[in-house]
Tab-separated table of C-alpha atoms in Angstrom:
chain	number	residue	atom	x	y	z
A	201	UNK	CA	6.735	24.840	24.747
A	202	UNK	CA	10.033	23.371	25.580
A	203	UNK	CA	8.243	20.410	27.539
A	204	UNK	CA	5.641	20.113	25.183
A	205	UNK	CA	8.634	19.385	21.862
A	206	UNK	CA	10.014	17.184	24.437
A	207	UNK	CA	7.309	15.057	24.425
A	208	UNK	CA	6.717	14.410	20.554
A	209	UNK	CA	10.381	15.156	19.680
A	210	UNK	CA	11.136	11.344	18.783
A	211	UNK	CA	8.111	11.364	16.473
A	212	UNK	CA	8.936	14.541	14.345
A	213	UNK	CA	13.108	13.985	13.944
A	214	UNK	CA	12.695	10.216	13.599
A	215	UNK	CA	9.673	9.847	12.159
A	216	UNK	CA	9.141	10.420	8.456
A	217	UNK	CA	5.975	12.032	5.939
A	218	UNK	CA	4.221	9.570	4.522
A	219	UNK	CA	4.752	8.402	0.763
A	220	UNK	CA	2.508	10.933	-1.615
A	221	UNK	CA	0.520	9.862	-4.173
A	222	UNK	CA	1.382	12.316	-6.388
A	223	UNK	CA	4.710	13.614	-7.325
A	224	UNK	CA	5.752	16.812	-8.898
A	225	UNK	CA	8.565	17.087	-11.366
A	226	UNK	CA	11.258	20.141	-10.638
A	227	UNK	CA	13.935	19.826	-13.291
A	228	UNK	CA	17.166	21.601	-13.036
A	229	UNK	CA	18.082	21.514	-16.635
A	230	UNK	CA	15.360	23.854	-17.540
A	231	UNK	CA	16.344	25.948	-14.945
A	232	UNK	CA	19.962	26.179	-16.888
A	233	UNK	CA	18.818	26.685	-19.948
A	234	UNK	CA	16.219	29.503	-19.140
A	235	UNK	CA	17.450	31.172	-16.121
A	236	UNK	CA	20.164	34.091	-17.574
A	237	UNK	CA	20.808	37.213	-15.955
A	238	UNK	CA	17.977	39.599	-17.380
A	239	UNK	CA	16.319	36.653	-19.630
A	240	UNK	CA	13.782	34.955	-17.860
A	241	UNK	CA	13.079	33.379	-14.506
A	242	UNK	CA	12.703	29.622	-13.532
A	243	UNK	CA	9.660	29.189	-15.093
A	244	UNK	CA	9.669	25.365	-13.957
A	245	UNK	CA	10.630	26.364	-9.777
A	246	UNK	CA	7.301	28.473	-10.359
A	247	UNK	CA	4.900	25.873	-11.660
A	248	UNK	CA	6.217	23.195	-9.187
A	249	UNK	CA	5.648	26.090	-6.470
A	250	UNK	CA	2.120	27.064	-7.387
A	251	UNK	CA	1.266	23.115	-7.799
A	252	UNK	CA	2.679	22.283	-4.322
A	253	UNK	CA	0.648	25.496	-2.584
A	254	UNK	CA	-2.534	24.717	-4.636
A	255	UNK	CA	-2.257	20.836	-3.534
A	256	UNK	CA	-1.452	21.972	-0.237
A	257	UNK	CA	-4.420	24.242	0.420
A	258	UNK	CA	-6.695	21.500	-1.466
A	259	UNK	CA	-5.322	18.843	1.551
A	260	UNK	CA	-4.355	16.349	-1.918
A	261	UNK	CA	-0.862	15.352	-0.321
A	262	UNK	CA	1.592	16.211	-3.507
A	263	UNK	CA	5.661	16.787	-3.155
A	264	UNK	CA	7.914	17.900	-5.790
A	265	UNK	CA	11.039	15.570	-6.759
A	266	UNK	CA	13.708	16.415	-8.313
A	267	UNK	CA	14.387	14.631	-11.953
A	268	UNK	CA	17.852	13.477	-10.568
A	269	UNK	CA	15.882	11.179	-7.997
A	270	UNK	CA	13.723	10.150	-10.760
A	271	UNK	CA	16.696	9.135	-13.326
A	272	UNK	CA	17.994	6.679	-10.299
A	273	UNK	CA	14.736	5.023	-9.884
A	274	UNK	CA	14.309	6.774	-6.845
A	275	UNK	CA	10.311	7.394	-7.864
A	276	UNK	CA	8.223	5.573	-5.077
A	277	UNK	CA	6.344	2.618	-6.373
A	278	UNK	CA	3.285	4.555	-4.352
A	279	UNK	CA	3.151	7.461	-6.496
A	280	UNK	CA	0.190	7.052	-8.825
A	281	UNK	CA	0.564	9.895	-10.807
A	282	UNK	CA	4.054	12.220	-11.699
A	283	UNK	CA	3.133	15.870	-12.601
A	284	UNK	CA	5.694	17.221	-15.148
A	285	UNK	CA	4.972	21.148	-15.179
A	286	UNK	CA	6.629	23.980	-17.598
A	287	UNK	CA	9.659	21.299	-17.893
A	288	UNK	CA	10.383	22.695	-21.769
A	289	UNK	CA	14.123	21.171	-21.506
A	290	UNK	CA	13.896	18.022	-20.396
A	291	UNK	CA	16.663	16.075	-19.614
A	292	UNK	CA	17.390	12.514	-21.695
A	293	UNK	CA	18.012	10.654	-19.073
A	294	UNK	CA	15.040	11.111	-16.832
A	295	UNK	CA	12.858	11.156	-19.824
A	296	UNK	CA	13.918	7.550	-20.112
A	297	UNK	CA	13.453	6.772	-16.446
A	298	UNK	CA	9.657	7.951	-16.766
A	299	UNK	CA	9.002	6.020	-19.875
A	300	UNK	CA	10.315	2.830	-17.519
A	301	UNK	CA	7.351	4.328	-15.287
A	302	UNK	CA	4.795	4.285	-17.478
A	303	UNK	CA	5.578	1.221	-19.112
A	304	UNK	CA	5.248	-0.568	-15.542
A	305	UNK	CA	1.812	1.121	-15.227
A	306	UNK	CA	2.660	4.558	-13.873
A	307	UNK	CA	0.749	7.411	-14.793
A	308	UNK	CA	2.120	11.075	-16.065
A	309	UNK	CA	0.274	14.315	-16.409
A	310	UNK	CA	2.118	16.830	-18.381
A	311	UNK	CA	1.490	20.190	-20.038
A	312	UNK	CA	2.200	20.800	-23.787
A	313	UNK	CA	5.678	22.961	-23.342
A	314	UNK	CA	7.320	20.017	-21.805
A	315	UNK	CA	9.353	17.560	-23.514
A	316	UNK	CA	9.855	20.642	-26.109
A	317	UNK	CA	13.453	20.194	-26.075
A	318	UNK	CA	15.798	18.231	-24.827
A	319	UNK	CA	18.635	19.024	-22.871
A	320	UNK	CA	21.150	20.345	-25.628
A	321	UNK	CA	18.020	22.594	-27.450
A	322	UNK	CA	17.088	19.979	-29.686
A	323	UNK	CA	13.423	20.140	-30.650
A	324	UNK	CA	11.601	16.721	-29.540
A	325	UNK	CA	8.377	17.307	-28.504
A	326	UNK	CA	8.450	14.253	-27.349
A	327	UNK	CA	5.402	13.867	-24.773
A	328	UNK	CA	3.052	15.137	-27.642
A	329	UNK	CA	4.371	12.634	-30.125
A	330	UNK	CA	4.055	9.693	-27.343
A	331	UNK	CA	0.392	10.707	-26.705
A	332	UNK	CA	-0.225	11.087	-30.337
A	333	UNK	CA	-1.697	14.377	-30.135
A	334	UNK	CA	-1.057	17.946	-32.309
A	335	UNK	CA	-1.606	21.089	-30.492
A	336	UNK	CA	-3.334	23.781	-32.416
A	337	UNK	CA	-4.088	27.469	-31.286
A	338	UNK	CA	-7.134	27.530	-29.599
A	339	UNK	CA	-9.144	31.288	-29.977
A	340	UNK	CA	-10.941	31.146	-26.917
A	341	UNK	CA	-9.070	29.037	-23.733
A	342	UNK	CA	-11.683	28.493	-21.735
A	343	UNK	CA	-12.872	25.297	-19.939
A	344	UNK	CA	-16.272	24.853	-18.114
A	345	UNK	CA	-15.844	22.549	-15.151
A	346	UNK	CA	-18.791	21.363	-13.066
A	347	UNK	CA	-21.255	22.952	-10.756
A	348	UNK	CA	-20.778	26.289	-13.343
A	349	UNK	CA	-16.904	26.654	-12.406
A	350	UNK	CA	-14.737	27.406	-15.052
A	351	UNK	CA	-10.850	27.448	-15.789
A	352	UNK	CA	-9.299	30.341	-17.611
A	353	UNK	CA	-6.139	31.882	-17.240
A	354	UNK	CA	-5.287	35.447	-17.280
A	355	UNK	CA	-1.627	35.588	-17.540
A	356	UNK	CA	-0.560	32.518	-19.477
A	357	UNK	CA	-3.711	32.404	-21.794
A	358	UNK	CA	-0.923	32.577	-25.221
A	359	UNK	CA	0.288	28.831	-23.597
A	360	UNK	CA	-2.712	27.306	-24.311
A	361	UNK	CA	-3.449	25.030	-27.272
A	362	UNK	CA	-5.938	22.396	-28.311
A	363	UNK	CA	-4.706	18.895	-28.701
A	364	UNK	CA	-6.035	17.002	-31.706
A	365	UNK	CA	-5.969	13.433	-31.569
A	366	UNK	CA	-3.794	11.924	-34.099
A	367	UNK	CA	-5.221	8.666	-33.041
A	368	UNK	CA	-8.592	8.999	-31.919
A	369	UNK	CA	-9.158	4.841	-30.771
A	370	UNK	CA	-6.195	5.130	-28.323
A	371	UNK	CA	-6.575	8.606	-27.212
A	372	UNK	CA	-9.594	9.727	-24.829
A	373	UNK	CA	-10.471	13.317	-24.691
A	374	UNK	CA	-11.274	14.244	-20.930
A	375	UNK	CA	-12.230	17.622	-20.684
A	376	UNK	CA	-13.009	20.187	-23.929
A	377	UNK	CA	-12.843	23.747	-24.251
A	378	UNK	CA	-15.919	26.051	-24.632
A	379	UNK	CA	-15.406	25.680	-28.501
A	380	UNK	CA	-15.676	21.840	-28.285
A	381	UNK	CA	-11.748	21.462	-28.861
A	382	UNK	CA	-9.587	18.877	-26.610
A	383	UNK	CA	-8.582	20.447	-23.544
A	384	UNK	CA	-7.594	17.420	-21.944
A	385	UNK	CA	-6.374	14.041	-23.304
A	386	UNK	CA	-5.554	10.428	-21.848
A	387	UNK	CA	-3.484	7.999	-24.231
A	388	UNK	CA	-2.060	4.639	-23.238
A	389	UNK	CA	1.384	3.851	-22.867
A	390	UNK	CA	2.094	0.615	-22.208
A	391	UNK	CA	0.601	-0.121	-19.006
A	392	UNK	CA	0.599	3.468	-18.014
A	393	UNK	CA	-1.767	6.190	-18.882
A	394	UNK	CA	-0.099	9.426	-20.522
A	395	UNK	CA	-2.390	12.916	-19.626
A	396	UNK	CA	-1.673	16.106	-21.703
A	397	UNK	CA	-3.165	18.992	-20.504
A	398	UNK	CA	-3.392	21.773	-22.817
A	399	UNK	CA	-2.838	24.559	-20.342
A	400	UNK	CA	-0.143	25.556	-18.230
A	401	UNK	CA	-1.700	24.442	-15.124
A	402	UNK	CA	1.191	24.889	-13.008
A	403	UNK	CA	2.220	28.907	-13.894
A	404	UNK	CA	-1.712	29.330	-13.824
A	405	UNK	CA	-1.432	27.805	-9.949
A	406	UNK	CA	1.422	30.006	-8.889
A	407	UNK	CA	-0.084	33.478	-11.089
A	408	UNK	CA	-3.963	33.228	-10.246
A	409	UNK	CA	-5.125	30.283	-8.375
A	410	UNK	CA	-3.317	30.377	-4.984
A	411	UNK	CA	-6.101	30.740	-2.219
A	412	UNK	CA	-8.854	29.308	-5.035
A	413	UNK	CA	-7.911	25.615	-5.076
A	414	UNK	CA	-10.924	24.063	-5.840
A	415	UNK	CA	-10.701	25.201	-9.978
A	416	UNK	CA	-7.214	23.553	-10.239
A	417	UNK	CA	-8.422	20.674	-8.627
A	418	UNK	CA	-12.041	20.559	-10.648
A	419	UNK	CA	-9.900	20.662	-13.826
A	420	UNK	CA	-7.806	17.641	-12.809
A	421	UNK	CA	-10.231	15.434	-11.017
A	422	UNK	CA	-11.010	13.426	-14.666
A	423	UNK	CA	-7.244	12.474	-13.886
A	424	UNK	CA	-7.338	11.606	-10.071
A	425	UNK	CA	-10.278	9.404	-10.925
A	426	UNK	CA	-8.053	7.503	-13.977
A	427	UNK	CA	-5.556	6.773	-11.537
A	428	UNK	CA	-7.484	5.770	-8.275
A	429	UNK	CA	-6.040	8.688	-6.229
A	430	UNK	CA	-8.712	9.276	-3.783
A	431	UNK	CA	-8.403	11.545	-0.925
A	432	UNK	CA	-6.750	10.439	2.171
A	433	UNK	CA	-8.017	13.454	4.464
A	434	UNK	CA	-10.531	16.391	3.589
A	435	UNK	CA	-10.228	19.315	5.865
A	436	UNK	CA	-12.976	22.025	5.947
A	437	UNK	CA	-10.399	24.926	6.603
A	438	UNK	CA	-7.570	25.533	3.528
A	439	UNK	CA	-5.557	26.941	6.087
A	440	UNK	CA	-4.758	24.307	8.514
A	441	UNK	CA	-1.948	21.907	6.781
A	442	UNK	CA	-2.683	18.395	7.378
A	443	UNK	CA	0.602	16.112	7.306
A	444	UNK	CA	0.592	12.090	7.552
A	445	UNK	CA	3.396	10.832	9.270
A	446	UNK	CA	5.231	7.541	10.155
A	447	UNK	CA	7.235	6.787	13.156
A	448	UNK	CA	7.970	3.061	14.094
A	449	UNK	CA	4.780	1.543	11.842
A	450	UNK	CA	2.293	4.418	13.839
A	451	UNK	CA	0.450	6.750	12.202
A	452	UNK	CA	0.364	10.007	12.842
A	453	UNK	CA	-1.577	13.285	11.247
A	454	UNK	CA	0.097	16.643	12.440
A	455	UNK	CA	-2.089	19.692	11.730
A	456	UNK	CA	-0.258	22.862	12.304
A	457	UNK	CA	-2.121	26.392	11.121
A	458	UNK	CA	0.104	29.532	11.144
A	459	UNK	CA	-2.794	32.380	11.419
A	460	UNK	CA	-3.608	34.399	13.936
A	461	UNK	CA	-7.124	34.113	14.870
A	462	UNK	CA	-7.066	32.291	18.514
A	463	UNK	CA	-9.000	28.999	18.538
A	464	UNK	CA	-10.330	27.335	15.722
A	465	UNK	CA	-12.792	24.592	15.420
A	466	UNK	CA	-12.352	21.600	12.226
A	467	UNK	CA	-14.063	19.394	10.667
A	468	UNK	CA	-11.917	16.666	9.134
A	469	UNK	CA	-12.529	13.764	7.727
A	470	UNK	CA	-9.709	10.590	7.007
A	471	UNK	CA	-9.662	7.710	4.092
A	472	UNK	CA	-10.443	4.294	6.281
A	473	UNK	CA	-12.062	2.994	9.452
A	474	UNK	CA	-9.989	4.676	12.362
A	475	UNK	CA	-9.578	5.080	16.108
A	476	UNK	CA	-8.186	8.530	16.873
A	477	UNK	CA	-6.641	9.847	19.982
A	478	UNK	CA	-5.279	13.371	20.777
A	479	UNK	CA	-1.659	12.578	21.497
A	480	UNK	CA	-0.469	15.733	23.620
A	481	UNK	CA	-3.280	15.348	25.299
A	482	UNK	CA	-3.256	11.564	25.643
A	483	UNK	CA	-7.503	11.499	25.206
A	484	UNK	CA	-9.436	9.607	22.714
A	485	UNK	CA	-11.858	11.741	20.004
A	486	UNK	CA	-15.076	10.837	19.065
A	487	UNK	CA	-15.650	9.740	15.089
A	488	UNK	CA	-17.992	8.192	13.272
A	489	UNK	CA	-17.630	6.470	10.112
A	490	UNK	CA	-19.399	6.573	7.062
A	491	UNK	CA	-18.438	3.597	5.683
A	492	UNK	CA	-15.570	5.338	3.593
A	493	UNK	CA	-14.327	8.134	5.801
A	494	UNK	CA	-13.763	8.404	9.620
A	495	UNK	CA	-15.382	11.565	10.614
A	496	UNK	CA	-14.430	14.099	13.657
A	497	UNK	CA	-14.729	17.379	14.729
A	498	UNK	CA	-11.889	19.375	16.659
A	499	UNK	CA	-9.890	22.577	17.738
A	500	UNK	CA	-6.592	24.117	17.006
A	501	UNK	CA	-4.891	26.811	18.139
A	502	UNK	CA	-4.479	29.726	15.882
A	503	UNK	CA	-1.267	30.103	15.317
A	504	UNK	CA	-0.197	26.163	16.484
A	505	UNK	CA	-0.743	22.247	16.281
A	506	UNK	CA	-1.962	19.310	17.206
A	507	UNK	CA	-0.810	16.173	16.589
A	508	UNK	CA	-3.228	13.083	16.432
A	509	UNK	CA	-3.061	9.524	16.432
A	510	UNK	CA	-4.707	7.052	14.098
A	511	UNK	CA	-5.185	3.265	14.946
A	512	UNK	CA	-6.390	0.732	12.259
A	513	UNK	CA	-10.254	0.315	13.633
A	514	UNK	CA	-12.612	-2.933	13.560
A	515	UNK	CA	-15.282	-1.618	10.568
A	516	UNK	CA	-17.719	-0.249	12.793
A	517	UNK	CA	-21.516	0.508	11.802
A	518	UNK	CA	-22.152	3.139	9.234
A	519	UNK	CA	-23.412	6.492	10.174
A	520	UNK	CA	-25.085	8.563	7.920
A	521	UNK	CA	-23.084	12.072	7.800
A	522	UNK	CA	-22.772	14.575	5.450
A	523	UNK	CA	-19.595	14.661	3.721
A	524	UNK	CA	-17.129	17.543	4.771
A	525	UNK	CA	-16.607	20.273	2.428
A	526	UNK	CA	-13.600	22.172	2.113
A	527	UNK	CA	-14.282	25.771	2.555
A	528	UNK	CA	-14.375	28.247	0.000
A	529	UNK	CA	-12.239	31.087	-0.654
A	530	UNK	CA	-13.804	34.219	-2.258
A	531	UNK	CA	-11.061	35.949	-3.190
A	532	UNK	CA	-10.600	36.796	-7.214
A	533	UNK	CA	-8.332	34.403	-9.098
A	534	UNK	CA	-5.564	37.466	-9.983
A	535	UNK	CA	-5.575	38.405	-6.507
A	536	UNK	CA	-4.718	35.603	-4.662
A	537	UNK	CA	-1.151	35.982	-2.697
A	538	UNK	CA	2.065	34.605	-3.722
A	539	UNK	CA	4.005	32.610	-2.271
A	540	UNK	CA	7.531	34.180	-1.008
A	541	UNK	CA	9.348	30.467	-0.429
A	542	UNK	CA	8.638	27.387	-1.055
A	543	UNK	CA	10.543	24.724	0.513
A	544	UNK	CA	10.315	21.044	-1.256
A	545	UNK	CA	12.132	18.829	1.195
A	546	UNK	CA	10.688	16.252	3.582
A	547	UNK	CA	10.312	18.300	6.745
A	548	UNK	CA	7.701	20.420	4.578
C-alpha cells in the first residue's frame, strides 16, 4: 500500500479537484443566530449536508462554500449555478456579492426561508421580492416529476409554500404542484436567472432522500437544463465516488468506494471524446464514444480505488450504445441513513 501511495502521491497532495459547477451556500450567520443551547440546531450545516451527499451519490459534482469566500469574490467564474439552502439569516454583505453574480449572468437557486432576515433579524425577504413572487400555503405539497416519480416531504412538509407570480411576463413557472400551484419559478435578474423553489429541498435531502437521489435530482433538472449544467460523468453504482482532478494541466478521475463487497464491476460514462488509461496499472481501457459521452466498463475493489487517466481524444466514429443508468436504490425515502460527518473542504 505504501508503494502503491508512493506512486500517485504527487498527484493527490499537489494536484487539486476540479472547479464544480455547482456551488452550495453554508452561511455562518444563520448558524449564530439559530444555534442556542437547547433552541435549535444548524438548520443551514444540515441542508448543505444532505445537498452535498444527495449530489454526491447522483455523481453531479457540487461543493459547499462558505458565504465569506463568496463576499470576497472568491465564487469561481465556472460555477453555473449557487445553491442557497435554509440560509433564513443571510448576511448583507454576501447578499450583495451574489447580486454582483447574477447581474454578470450567474444563476441562484434558493428556497423560500432564505433571505428571510438579514443578519441583525430584520425581516427582508429579499430573494422573494427580487423574483417577484408571494408564497402562499399550499394544502397539499406534492409535486409529480416524470416517469410517475414524485417529490413530497415527510418531515418538512409545514416549509412548503406556493409561489405566485407577482409578475407573470418575467417570471416562468417550472414545475407545479398536484393542485396546479407554482412549485418552482425562474425570474430574470439582470443577466442571471433567479430559481425559487418552494420546498426545502436541502432539509428534505439530509431527512428523507439520502440513498434515493434520483427524486432530488428529477425535481431540479428544469434548473440544470436553464443553466447548461450537463453531466460530466454518470456512474451506474451510487456508491463508488467519482472525483475529477488536476495535476500539472492532466486530468485525472479517482474513484474510490468504501464498501465491503470484494470486486466490483462499473459502468461509467465521461462528458467528451477521451482516451483513458488505468494509471496504477499503466494499461490503456477500451471506450467507445457515442458522440457525447466516452463509454467504458471497469472494476474496483470493494473497499478501494482506482485512479484513471483521461487524454483529450481525436473525435472518433460514433458507436451506438445505450446510455448508462445510474442504479436505483429501493430503499423508502424516511429510511435512508444519515450522514454522521460531512466534511466540505477540497480533499473531499
Amino acid at each position: 500500500l505504501s508503494d502503491t501511495f508512493k506512486h500517485v502521491d504527487h498527484i493527490v497532495l499537489d494536484g487539486e479537484r476540479e472547479e464544480p459547477q455547482i456551488r452550495i451556500l453554508y452561511s455562518p450567520t444563520t448558524h449564530r443566530h439559530v444555534c442556542w443551547p437547547g433552541v435549535e440546531v444548524d438548520l443551514n450545516y444540515r441542508a448543505v449536508s444532505g445537498l452535498y451527499q444527495v449530489f454526491k451519490q447522483a455523481h453531479r459534482h457540487a461543493r459547499a462554500i462558505d458565504e465569506q469566500a463568496v463576499a470576497e469574490n472568491l465564487l469561481s467564474p465556472d460555477c453555473k449555478l449557487l445553491i442557497i439552502p435554509t440560509n433564513s439569516f443571510a448576511n448583507s454583505e454576501t447578499q450583495n456579492a451574489i447580486l454582483r453574480y447574477l447581474e454578470r449572468g450567474g444563476n441562484v437557486l434558493v428556497t423560500p426561508d432564505s433571505g428571510k432576515y438579514d443578519q441583525y433579524g430584520r425581516r427582508k425577504d429579499e430573494w422573494l421580492s427580487l423574483a417577484g413572487v408571494a408564497p402562499k400555503p399550499v394544502a397539499k405539497p406534492i409535486i409529480p416529476l416524470a416517469d410517475g416519480q414524485r417529490y413530497f416531504s415527510s418531515a418538512h412538509a409545514d416549509a412548503a409554500v406556493s409561489l405566485n407570480p407577482l409578475f407573470p411576463k418575467r417570471t416562468e413557472v417550472l414545475r407545479r404542484f398536484e393542485d396546479g400551484s407554482p412549485a418552482l419559478t425562474e425570474s430574470q435578474v439582470g443577466k442571471g436567472k433567479l430559481f425559487i423553489c418552494g420546498v426545502d429541498f436541502g432539509l428534505d435531502c439530509f431527512d428523507q432522500w439520502l440513498g434515493k437521489s434520483q427524486v432530488p435530482m428529477a425535481l431540479l433538472e428544469p434548473v440544470f437544463k436553464a443553466c447548461d449544467i450537463q453531466r460530466r460523468t454518470i456512474m451506474s453504482d451510487p456508491n463508488i465516488a467519482v472525483r475529477a482532478w488536476n495535476y500539472q494541466n492532466q486530468r485525472f478521475l479517482l474513484l474510490n468506494d468504501t464498501e465491503r463487497t470484494g470486486v466490483k464491476r462499473y459502468d461509467l460514462a465521461i462528458l467528451g471524446p477521451w482516451s483513458v488509461s488505468d494509471y496504477l496499472l499503466g494499461l490503456p481501457v477500451k471506450t467507445r464514444f457515442d458522440g457525447v459521452y466516452t463509454h467504458l466498463t471497469g472494476a474496483i475493489p470493494s473497499p478501494g480505488g482506482a485512479i484513471l487517466e483521461l487524454k483529450k481524444a481525436p473525435t472518433a466514429p460514433i458507436v451506438a450504445n445505450a446510455p448508462v443508468k445510474p442504479e436505483v436504490a429501493h430503499n423508502a425515502p424516511h429510511s435512508s441513513p444519515k450522514p454522521k460527518t460531512v466534511v466540505f473542504d477540497e480533499t473531499h
